[in-house]
CSV table of C-alpha atoms and ligand atoms in Angstrom, one decimal:
chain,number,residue,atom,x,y,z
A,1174,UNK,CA,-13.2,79.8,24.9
A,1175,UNK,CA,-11.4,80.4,21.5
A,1176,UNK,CA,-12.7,78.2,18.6
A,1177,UNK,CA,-9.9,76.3,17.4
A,1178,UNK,CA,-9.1,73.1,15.0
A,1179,UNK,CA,-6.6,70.5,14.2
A,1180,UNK,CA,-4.9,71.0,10.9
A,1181,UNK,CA,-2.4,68.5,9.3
A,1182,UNK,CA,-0.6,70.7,7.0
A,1183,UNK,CA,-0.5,70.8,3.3
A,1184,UNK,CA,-1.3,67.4,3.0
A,1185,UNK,CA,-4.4,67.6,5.4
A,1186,UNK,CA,-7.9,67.2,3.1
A,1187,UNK,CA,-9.4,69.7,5.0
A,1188,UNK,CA,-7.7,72.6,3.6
A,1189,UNK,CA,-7.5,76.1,5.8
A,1190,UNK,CA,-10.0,77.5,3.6
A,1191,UNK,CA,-12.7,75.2,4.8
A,1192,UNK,CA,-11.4,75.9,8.3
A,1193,UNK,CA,-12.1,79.3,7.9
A,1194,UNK,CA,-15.8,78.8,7.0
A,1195,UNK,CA,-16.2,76.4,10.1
A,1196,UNK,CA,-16.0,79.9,11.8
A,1197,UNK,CA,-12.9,78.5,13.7
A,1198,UNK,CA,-10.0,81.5,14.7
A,1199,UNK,CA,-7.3,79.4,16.1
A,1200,UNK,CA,-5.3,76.0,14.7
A,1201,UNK,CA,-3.9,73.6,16.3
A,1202,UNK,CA,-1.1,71.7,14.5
A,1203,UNK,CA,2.6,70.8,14.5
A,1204,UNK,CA,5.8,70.2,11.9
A,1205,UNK,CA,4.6,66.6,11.2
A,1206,UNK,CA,7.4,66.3,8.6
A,1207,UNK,CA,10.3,66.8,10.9
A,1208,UNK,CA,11.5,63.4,12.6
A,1209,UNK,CA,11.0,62.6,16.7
A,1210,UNK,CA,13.8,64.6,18.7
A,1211,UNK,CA,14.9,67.1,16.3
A,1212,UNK,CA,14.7,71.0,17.5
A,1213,UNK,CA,11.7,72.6,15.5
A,1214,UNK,CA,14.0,75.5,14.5
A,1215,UNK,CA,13.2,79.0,13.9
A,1216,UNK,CA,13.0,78.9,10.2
A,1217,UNK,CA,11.0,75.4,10.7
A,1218,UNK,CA,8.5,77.6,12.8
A,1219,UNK,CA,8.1,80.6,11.2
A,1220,UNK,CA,7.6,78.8,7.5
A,1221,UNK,CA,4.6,76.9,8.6
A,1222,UNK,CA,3.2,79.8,10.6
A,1223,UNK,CA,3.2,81.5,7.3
A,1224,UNK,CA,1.8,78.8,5.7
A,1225,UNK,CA,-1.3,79.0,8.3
A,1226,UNK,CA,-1.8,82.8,8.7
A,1227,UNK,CA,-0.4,84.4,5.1
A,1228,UNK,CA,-3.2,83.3,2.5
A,1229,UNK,CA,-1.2,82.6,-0.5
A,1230,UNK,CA,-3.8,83.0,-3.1
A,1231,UNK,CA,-5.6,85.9,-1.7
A,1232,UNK,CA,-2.2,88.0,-0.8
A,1233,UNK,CA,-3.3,88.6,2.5
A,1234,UNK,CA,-3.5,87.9,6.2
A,1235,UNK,CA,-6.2,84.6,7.0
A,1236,UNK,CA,-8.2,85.5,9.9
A,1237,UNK,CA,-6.5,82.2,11.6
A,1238,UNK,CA,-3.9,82.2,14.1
A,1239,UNK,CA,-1.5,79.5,14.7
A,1240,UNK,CA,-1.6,79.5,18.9
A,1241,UNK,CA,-1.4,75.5,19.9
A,1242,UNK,CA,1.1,72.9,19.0
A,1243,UNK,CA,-0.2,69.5,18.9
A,1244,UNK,CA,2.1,67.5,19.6
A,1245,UNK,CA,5.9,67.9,20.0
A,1246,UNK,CA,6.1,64.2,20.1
A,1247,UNK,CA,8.1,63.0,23.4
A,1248,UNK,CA,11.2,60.9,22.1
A,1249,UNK,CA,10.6,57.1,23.3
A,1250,UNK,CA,14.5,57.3,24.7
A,1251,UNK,CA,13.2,60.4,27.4
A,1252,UNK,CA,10.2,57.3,28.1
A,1253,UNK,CA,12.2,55.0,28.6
A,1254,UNK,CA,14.8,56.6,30.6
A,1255,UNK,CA,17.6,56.1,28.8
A,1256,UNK,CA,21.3,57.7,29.3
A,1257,UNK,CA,20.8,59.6,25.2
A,1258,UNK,CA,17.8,61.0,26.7
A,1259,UNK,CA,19.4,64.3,28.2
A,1260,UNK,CA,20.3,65.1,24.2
A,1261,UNK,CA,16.5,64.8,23.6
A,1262,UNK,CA,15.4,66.9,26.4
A,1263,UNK,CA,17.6,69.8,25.3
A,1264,UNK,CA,16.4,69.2,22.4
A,1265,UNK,CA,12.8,69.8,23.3
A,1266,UNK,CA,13.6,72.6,25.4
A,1267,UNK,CA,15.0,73.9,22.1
A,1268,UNK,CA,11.9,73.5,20.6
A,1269,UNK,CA,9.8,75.4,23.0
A,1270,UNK,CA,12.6,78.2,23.0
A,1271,UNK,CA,11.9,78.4,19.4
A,1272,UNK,CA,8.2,78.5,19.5
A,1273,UNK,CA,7.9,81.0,22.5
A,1274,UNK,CA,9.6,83.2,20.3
A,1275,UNK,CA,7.4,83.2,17.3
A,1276,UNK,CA,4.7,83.6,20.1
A,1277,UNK,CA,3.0,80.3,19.9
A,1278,UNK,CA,2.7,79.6,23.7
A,1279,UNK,CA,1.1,76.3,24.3
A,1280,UNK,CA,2.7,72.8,24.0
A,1281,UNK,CA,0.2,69.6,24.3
A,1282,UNK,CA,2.2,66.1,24.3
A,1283,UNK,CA,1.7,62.5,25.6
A,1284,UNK,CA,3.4,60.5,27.3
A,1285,UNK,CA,1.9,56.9,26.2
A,1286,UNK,CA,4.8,54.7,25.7
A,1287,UNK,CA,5.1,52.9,22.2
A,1288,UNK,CA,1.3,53.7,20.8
A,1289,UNK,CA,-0.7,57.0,20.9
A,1290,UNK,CA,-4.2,56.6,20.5
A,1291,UNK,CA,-5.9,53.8,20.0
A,1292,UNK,CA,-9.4,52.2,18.4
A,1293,UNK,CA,-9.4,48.7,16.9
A,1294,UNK,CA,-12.1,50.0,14.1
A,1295,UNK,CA,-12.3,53.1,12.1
A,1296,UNK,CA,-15.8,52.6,10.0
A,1297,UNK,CA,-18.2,51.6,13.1
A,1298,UNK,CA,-21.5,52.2,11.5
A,1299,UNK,CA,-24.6,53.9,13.7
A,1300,UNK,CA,-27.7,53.7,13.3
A,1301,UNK,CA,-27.9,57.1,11.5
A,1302,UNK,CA,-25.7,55.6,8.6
A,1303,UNK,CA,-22.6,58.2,9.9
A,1304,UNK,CA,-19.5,55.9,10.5
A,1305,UNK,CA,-17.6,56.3,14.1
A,1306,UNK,CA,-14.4,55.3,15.4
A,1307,UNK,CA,-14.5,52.3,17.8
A,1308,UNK,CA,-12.7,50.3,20.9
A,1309,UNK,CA,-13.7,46.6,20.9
A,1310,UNK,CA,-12.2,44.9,23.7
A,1311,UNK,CA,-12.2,41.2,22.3
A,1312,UNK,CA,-10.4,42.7,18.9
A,1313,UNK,CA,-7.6,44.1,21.5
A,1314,UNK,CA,-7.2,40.4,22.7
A,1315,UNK,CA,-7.4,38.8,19.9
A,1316,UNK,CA,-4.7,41.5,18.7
A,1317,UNK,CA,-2.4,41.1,21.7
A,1318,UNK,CA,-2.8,37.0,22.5
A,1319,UNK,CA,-3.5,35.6,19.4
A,1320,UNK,CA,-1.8,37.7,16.7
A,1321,UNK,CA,1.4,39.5,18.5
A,1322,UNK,CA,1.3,36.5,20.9
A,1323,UNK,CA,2.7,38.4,23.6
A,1324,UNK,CA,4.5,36.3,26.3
A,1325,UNK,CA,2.4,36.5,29.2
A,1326,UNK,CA,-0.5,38.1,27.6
A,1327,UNK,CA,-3.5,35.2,28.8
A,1328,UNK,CA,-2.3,36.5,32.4
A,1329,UNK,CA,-3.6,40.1,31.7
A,1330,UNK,CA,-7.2,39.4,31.6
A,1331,UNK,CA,-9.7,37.3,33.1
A,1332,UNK,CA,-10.9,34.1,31.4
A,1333,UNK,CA,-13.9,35.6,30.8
A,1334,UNK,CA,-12.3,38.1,28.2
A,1335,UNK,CA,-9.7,35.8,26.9
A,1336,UNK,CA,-12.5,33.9,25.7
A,1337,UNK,CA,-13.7,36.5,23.8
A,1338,UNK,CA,-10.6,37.6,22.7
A,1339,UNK,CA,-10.1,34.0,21.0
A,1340,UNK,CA,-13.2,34.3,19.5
A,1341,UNK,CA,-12.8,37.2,18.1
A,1342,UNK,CA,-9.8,36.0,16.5
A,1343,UNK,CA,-11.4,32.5,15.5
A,1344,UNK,CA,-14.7,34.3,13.8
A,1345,UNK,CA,-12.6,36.8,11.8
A,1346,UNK,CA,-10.8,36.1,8.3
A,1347,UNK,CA,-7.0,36.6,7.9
A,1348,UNK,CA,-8.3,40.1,5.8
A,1349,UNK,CA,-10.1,41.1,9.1
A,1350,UNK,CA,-7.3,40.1,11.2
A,1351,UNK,CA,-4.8,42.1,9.0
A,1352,UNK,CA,-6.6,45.2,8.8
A,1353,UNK,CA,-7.2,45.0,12.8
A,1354,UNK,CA,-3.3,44.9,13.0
A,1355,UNK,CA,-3.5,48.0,10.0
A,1356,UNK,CA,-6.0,50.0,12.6
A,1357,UNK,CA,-3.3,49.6,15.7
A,1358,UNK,CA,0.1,49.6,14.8
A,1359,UNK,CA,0.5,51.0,11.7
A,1360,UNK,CA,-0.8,54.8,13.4
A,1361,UNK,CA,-3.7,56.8,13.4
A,1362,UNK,CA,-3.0,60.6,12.7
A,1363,UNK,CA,-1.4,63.1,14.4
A,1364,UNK,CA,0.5,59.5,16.4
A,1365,UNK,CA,4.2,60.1,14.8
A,1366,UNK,CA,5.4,56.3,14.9
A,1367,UNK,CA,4.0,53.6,12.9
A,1368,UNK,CA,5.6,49.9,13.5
A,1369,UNK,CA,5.8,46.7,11.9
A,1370,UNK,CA,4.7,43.5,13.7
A,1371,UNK,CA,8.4,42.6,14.2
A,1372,UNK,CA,9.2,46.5,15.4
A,1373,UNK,CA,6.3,46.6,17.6
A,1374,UNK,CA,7.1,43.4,19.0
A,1375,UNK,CA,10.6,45.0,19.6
A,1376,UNK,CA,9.3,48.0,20.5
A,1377,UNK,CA,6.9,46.5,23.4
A,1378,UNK,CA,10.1,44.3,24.5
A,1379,UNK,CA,11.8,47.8,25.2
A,1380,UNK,CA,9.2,48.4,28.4
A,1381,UNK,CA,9.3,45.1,30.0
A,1382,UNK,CA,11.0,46.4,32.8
A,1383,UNK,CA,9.5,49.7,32.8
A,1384,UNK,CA,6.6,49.8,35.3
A,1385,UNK,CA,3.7,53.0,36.0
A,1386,UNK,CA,6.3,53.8,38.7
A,1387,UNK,CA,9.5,54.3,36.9
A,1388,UNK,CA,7.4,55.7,34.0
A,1389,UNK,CA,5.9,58.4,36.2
A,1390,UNK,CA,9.5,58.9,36.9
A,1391,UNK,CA,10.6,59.5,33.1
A,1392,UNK,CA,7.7,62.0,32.6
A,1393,UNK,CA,9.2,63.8,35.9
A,1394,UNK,CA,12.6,63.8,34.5
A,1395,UNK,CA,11.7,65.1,32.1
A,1396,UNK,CA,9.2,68.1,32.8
A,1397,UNK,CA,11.8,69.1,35.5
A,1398,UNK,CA,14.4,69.1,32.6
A,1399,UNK,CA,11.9,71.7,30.0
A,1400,UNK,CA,10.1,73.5,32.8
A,1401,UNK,CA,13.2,76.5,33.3
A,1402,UNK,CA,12.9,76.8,29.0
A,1403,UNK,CA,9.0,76.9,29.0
A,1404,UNK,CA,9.0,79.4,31.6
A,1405,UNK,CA,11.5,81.9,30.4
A,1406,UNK,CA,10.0,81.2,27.4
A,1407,UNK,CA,5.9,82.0,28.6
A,1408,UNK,CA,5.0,78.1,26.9
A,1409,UNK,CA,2.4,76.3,28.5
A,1410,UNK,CA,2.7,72.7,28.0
A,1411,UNK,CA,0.2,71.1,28.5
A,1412,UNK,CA,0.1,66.9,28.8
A,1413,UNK,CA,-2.8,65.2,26.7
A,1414,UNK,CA,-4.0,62.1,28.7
A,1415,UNK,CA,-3.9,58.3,28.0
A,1416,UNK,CA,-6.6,57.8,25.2
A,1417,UNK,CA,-7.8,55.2,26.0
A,1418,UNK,CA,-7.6,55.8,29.4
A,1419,UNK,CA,-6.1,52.5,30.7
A,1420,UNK,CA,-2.9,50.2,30.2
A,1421,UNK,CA,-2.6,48.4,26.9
A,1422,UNK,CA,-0.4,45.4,25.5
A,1423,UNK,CA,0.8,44.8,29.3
A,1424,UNK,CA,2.4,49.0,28.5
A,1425,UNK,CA,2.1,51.1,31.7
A,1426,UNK,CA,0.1,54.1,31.7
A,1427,UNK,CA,0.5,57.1,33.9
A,1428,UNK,CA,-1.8,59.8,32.4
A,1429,UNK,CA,-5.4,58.2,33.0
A,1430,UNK,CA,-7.3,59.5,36.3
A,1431,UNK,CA,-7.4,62.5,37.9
A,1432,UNK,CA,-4.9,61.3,41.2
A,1433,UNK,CA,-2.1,60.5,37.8
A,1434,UNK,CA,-2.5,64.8,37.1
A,1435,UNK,CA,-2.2,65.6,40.4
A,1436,UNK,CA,0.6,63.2,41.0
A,1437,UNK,CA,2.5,65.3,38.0
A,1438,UNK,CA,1.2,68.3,39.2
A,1439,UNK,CA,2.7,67.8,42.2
A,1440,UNK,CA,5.8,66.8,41.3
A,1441,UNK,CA,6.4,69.8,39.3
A,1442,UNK,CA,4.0,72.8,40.9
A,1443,UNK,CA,5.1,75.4,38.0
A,1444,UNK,CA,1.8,76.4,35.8
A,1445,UNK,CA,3.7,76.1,33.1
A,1446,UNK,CA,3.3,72.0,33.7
A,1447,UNK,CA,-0.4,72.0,32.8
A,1448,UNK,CA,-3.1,69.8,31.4
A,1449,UNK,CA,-4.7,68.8,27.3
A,1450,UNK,CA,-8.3,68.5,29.2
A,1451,UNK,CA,-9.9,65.9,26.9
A,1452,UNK,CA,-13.3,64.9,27.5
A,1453,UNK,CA,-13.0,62.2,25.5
A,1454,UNK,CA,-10.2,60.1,27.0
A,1455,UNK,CA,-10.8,60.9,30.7
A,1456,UNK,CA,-14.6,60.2,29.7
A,1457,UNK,CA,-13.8,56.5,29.1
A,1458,UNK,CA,-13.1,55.8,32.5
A,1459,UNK,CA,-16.6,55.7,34.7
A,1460,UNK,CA,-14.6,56.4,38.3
A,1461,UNK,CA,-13.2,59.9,36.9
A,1462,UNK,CA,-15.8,62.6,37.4
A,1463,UNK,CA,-15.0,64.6,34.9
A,1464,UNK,CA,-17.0,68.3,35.5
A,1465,UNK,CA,-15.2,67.8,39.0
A,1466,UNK,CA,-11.9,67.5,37.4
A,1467,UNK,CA,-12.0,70.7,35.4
A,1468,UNK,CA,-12.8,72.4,39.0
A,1469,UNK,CA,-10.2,71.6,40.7
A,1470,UNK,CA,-7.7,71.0,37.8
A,1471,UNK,CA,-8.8,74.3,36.2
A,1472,UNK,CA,-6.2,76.6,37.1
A,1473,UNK,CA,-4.1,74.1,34.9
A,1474,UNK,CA,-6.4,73.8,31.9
A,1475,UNK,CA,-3.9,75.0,29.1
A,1476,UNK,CA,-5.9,73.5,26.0
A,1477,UNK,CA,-9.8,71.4,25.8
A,1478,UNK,CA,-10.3,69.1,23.4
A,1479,UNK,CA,-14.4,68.4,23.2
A,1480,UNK,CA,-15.6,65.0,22.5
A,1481,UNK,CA,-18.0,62.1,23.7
A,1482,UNK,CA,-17.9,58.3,24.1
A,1483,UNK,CA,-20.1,55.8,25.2
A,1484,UNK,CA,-19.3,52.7,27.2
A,1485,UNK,CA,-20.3,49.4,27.9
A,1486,UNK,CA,-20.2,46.7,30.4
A,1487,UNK,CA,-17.3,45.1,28.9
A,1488,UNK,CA,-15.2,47.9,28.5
A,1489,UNK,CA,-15.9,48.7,24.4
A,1490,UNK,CA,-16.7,52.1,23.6
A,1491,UNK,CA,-17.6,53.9,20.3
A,1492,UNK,CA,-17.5,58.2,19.8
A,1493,UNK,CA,-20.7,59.4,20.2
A,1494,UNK,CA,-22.3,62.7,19.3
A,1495,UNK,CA,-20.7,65.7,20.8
A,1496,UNK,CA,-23.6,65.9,23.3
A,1497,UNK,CA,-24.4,62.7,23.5
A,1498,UNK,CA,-22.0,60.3,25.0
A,1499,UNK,CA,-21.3,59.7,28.7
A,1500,UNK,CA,-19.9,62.9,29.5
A,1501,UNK,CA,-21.6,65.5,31.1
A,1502,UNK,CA,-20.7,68.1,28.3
A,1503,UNK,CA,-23.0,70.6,30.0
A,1504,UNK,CA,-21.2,71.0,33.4
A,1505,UNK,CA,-17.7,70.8,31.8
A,1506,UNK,CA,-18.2,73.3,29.5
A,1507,UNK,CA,-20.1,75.5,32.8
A,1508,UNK,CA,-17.2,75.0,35.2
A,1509,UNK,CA,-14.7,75.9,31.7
A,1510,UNK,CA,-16.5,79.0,31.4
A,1511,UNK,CA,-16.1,79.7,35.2
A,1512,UNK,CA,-12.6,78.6,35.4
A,1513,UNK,CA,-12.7,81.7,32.1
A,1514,UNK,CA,-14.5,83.6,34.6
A,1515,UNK,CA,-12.0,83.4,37.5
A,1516,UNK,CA,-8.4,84.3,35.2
A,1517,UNK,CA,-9.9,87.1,33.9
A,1518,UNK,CA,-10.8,88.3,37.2
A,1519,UNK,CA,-7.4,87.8,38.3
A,1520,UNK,CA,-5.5,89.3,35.5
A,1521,UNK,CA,-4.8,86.5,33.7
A,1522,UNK,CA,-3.1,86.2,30.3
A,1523,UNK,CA,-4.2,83.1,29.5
A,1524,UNK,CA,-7.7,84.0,30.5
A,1525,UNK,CA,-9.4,82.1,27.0
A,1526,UNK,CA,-8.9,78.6,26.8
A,1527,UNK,CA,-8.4,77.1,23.1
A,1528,UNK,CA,-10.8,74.5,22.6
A,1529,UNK,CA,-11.3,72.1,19.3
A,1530,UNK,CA,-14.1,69.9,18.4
A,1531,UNK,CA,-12.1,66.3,18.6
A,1532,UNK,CA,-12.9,63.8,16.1
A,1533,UNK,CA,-16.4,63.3,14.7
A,1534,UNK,CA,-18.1,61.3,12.4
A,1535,UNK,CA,-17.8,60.6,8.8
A,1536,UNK,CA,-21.0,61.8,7.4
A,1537,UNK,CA,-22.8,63.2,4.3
A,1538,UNK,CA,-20.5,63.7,1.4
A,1539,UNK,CA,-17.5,62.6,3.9
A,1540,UNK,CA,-18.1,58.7,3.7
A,1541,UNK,CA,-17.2,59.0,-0.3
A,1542,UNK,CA,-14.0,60.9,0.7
A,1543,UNK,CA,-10.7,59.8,1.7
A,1544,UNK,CA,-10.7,61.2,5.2
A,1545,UNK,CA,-8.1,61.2,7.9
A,1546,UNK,CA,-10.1,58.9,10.9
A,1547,UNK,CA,-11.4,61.1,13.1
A,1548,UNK,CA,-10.9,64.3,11.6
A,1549,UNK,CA,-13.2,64.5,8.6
A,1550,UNK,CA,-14.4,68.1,7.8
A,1551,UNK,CA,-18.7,67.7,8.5
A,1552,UNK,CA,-18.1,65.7,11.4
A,1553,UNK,CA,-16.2,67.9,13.1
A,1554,UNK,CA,-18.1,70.5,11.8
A,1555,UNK,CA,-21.0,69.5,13.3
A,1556,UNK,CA,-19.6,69.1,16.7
A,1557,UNK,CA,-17.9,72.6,16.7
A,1558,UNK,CA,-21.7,74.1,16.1
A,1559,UNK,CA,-23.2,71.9,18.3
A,1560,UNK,CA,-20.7,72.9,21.2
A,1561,UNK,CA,-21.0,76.8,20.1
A,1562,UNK,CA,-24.6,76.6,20.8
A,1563,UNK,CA,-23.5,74.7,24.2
A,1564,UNK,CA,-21.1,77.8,25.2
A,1565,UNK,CA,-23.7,80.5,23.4
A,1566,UNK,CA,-26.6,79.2,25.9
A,1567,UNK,CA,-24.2,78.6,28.8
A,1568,UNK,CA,-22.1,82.5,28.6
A,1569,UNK,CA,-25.9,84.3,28.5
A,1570,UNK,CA,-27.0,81.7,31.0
A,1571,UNK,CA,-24.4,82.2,33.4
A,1572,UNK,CA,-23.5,85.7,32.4
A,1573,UNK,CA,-19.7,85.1,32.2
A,1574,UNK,CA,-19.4,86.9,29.2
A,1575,UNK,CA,-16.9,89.2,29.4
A,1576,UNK,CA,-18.2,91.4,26.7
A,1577,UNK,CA,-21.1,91.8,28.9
B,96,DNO,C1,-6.0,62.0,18.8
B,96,DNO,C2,-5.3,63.0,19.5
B,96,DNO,C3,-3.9,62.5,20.0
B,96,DNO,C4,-3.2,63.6,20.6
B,96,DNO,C5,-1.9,63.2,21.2
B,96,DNO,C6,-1.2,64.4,22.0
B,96,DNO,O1,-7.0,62.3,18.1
B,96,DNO,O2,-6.0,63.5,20.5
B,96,DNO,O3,-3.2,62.0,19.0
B,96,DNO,O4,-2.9,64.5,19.7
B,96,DNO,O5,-2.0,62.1,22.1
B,96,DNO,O6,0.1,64.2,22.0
């Protein structure tokens, strides 16, 4: 698999320098500055692939390659089905005209309605003293009934939880409850909308009609509408699933088991309509069996991203250690390293998979630092060696390396 990691831009504190020395060779980022449902144009693209591979200061080419783009966000119009959203599809097929051309071939998007990813607390300390990002279940309730007050909201769970959910709000200060509201709404990175309460009230209103079926719809529309462009154009887009892996805020979902990817792989059978496998999503979720998935998914598998959670009873879960959450990181990355194993038996361009260490913990010099959440330099760091030595033990293991 090819080494890669998530990089910001200019603004990002982890600068390409110290990419470099993480021993990664490929990033993963995207034109954050450019507005939802604008074409990334040529000059766009080929400006912030020089910022990646040209190293200014050394007058020379960085041994980095920009290869994934993470995300083109998916306008909420083309979501929601609306009549302007033919404008935005063109426009997107615009995009991956563009990209294919400056030879950046893989695409990965969502198609969450309203939010991106979410965690109701960004400084979750462990026992080691690292901090981790966390879902709380009763801070989501106490978020969606008592805060937002979203009609209808006691009907979504069982007592049980809206109990909790009350008293979650109840045992919390207004501080506490405002810096809850901070951690969902106002957007975590890489997620290119951040809302008010009043927009996101708004912005929730927009899907009350809008059920998992006529969602799944919209996300068909739509990859039927950029499949001819990513072909001609040799993009693999690739659709990052629902983190976390289950309806929120009474929002459909349609990206969060392994029958949702082969509903939209069957929908649109092109290989260009692939899959963002993240462990860390799909891991949420006890009923999806996630070394299975990358077996029969595989031949899809356009982009990895590596990361562990751990889950309890009542539906909370924090981000573990690479190794150490509930996935089984040792048979995903074997049947990854098979799936390898098969393209390149079979001719396959695309026979390396780009993978990135997602998230990690804030750590060592890291918790004095103003960090983006998630994607702290030693954290990640850590998680990329830990899952090199995974792959280094598992290649001589299974002998599937290809350089013998
Ligand atoms: C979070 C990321 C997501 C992801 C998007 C893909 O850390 O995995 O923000 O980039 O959902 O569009």
């Amino acid at each position: 698999m090819r080494e890669s990691w998530r990089w910001f831009g200019p603004s990002d504190p982890v600068s390409l320098d110290d990419i470099q020395q993480a021993g990664a060779t490929d990033i993963v980022s995207a034109l954050h500055h450019l507005p939802n449902g604008v074409v990334w144009t040529p000059e766009e693209i080929a400006a912030h692939q020089r910022r990646i591979e040209w190293d200014e200061r050394r007058q020379r080419p960085r041994p980095l390659r920009w290869s994934v783009v993470e995300s083109i966000p998916v306008h909420e119009d083309i979501k929601r089905g609306l009549p302007s959203r033919d404008a935005y599809i063109a426009a997107y097929a615009e995009s991956i005209r563009n990209l294919g051309a400056a030879g950046i071939e893989i695409v990965c998007y969502n198609f969450m309605p309203v939010l991106d990813w979410t965690r109701t607390q960004l400084d979750w300390e462990l026992p080691d003293g690292s901090r981790a990002l966390r879902f709380e279940q009763a801070a989501l309730v106490a978020f969606d009934g008592f805060i937002l007050q979203r009609k209808g909201a006691e009907r979504t769970y069982s007592p049980g939880v809206w109990a909790a959910g009350q008293a979650w709000y109840e045992g919390h200060s207004e501080a506490e409850r405002a810096r809850l509201v901070r951690t969902l709404i106002a957007g975590l990175p890489g997620a290119e909308e951040g809302y008010s309460l009043d927009d996101f009230r708004a912005a929730l209103a927009a899907y009350h009609e809008i059920g998992p079926a006529q969602l799944r719809e919209n996300l068909v529309y739509f990859l039927k509408g950029v499949m001819p462009a990513a072909e001609a154009a040799g993009v693999r887009l690739a659709i990052h699933p629902d983190d976390p892996p289950f309806p929120l805020l009474g929002l459909p979902r349609v990206v969060s088991t392994e029958a949702d990817v082969n509903h939209i792989f069957q929908a649109v059978p092109s290989l260009h309509n692939g899959l963002t496998f993240c462990t860390g999503s799909f891991g949420v979720r006890a009923d999806n069996d996630l070394p299975g998935m990358v077996h029969r998914l595989g031949e899809r598998i356009h982009f990895v991203h590596l990361r562990a959670t751990r889950r309890d009873a009542d539906g909370n879960f924090y981000e573990a250690d690479h190794l150490d959450g509930d996935v089984d990181m040792y048979h995903v990355v074997a049947n990854l390293l098979k799936e390898e194993q098969w393209r390149r038996a079979n001719f396959r361009a695309d026979a390396e998979i780009p993978m990135r260490p997602d998230h990690g913990h804030q750590m060592l010099d890291d918790l004095h630092k103003q960090t983006n959440p998630g994607y702290s330099a030693i954290g990640r760091l850590r998680g990329l060696a830990e899952l090199r030595g995974l792959m280094y033990g598992l290649r001589r293991s299974l002998q599937v390396d290809h350089e013998g």
